[in-house]
mmCIF file of C-alpha atoms in Angstrom:
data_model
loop_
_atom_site.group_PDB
_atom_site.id
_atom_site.type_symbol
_atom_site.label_atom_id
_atom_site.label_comp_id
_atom_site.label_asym_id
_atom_site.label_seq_id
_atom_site.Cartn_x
_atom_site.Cartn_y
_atom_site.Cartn_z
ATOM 1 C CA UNK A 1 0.000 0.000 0.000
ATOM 2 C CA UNK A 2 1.458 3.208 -0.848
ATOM 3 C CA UNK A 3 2.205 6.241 1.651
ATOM 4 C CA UNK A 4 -1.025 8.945 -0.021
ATOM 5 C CA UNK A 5 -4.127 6.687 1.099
ATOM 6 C CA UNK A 6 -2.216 6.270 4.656
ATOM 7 C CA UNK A 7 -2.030 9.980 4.545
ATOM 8 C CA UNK A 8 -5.054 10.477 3.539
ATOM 9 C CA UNK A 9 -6.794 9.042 6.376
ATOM 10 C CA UNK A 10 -4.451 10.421 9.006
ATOM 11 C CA UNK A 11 -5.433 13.863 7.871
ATOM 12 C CA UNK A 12 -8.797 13.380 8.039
ATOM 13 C CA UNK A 13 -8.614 11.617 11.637
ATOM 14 C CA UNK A 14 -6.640 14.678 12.565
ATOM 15 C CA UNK A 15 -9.530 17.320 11.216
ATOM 16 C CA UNK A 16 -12.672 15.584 12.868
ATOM 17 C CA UNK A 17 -10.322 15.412 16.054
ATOM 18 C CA UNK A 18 -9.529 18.911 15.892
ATOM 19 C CA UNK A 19 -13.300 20.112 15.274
ATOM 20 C CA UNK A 20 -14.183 17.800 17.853
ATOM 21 C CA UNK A 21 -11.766 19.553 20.555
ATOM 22 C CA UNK A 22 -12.513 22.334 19.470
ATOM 23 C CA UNK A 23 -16.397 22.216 19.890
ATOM 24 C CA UNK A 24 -16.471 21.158 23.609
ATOM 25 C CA UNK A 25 -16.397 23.493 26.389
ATOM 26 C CA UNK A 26 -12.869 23.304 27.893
ATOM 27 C CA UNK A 27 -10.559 26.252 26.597
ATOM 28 C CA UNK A 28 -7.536 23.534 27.197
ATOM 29 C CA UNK A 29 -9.010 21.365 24.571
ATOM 30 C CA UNK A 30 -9.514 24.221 21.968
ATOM 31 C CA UNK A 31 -5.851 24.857 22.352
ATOM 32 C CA UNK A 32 -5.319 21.212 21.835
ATOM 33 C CA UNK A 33 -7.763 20.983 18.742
ATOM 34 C CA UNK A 34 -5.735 24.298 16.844
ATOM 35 C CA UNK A 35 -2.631 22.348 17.549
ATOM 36 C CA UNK A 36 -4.302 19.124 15.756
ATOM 37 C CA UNK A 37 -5.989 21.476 13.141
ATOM 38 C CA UNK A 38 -2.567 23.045 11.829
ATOM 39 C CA UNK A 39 -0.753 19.979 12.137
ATOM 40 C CA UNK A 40 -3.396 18.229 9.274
ATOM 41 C CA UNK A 41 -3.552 21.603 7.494
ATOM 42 C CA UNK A 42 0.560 21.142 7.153
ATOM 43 C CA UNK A 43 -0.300 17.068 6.122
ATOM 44 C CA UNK A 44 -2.955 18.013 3.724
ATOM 45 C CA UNK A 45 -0.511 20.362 1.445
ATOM 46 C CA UNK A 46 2.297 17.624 2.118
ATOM 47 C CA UNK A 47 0.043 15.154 0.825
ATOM 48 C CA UNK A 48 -1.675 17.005 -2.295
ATOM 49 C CA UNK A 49 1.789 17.998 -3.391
ATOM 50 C CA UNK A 50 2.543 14.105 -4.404
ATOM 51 C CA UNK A 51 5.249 12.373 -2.376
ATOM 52 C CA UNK A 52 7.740 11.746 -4.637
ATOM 53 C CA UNK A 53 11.727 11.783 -4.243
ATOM 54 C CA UNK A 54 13.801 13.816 -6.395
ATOM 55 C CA UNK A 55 16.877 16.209 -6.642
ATOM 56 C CA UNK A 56 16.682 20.170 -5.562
ATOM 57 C CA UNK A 57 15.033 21.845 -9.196
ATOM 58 C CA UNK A 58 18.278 23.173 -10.109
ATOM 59 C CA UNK A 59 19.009 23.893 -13.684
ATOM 60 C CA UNK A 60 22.526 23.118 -15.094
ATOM 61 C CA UNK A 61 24.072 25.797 -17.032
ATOM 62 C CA UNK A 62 23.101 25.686 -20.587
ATOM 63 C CA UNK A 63 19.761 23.826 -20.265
ATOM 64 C CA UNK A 64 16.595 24.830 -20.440
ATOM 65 C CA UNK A 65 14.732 22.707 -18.033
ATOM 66 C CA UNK A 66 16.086 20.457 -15.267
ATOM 67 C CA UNK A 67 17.358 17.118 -15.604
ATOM 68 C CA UNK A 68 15.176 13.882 -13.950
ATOM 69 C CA UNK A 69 12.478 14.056 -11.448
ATOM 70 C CA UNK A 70 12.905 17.170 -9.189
ATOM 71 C CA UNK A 71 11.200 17.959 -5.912
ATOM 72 C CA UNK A 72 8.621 20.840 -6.115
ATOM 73 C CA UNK A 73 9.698 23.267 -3.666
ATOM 74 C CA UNK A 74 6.665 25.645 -3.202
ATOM 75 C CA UNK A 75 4.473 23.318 -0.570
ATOM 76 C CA UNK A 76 7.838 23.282 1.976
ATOM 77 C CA UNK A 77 7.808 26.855 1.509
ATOM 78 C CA UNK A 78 3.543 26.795 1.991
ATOM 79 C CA UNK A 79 4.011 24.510 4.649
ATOM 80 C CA UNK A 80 7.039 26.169 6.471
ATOM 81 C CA UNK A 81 4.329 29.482 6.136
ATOM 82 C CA UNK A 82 1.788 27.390 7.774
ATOM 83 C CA UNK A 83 3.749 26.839 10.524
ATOM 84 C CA UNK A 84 4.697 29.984 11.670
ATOM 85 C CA UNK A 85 1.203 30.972 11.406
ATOM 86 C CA UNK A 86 -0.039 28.424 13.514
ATOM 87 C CA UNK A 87 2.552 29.344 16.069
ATOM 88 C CA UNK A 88 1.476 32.810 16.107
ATOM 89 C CA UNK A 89 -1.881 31.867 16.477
ATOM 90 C CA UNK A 90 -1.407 29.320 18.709
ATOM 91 C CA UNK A 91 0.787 32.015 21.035
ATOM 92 C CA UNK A 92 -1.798 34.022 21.361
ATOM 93 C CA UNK A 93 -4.977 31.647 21.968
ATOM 94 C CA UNK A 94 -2.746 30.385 24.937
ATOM 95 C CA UNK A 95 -1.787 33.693 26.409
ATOM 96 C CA UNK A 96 -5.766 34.802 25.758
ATOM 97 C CA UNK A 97 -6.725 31.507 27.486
ATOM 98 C CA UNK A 98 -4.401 31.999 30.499
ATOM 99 C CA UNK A 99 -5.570 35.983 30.750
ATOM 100 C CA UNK A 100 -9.315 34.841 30.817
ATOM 101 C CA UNK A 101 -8.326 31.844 33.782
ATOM 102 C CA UNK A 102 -6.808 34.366 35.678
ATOM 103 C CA UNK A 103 -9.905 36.976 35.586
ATOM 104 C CA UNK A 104 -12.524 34.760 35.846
ATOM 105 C CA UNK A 105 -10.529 31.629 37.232
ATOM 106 C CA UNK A 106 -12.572 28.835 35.317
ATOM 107 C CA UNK A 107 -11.845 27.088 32.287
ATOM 108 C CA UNK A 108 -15.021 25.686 31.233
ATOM 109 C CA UNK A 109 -16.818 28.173 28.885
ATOM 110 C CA UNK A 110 -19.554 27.534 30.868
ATOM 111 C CA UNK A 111 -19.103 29.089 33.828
ATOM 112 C CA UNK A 112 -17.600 31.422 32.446
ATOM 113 C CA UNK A 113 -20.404 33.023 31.060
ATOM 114 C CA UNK A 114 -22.314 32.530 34.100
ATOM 115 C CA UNK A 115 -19.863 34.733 36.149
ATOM 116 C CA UNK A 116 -20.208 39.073 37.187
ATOM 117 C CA UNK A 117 -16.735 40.322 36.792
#
């Protein structure tokens, strides 16, 4: 069995576990589920780009094209974007989160909401 069906499925286990986390109540667990979400964002453009091995596109001098299979550099460049994204965001959902614990000093959205501060 080749590596894209594999992948496949692992990215779509890691999206219906992130939208899972994401939809229950603890703040803890949406932190979790944007951690899971931009780890299968990063799998889902490293899948759809085609896993196949090949030398850095570099063109000899004097050719037009390069020579043999090449590796397509543009989804490590998406995918190294993706990443510091989903650090930034993830940065500041976890500094948010801790802010809002420390004010209202619950984590479940819950009672939250049910508190006068």
């Amino acid at each position: 069995m080749t590596a894209e069906p594999l992948l496949a499925i692992l990215v779509g286990v890691l999206f219906a576990t992130a939208t899972y986390l994401m939809l229950r109540r603890s703040l803890v667990k949406l932190v979790i589920g944007l951690i899971l979400l931009s780890n299968a964002a990063n799998l889902l453009i490293f899948a759809t780009s085609g896993l196949t091995r090949g030398a850095p596109p570099l063109i000899p001098e004097g050719m037009l094209t390069p020579e043999g299979p090449v590796a397509d550099p543009l989804p490590q460049a998406l995918i190294l974007t993706a990443i510091v994204i989903s650090f930034g965001v993830l940065a500041f959902a976890v500094v948010l989160i801790h802010r809002a614990y420390e004010v209202v000093g619950a984590d479940d959205l819950d009672e939250m909401k049910d508190t006068d501060t």
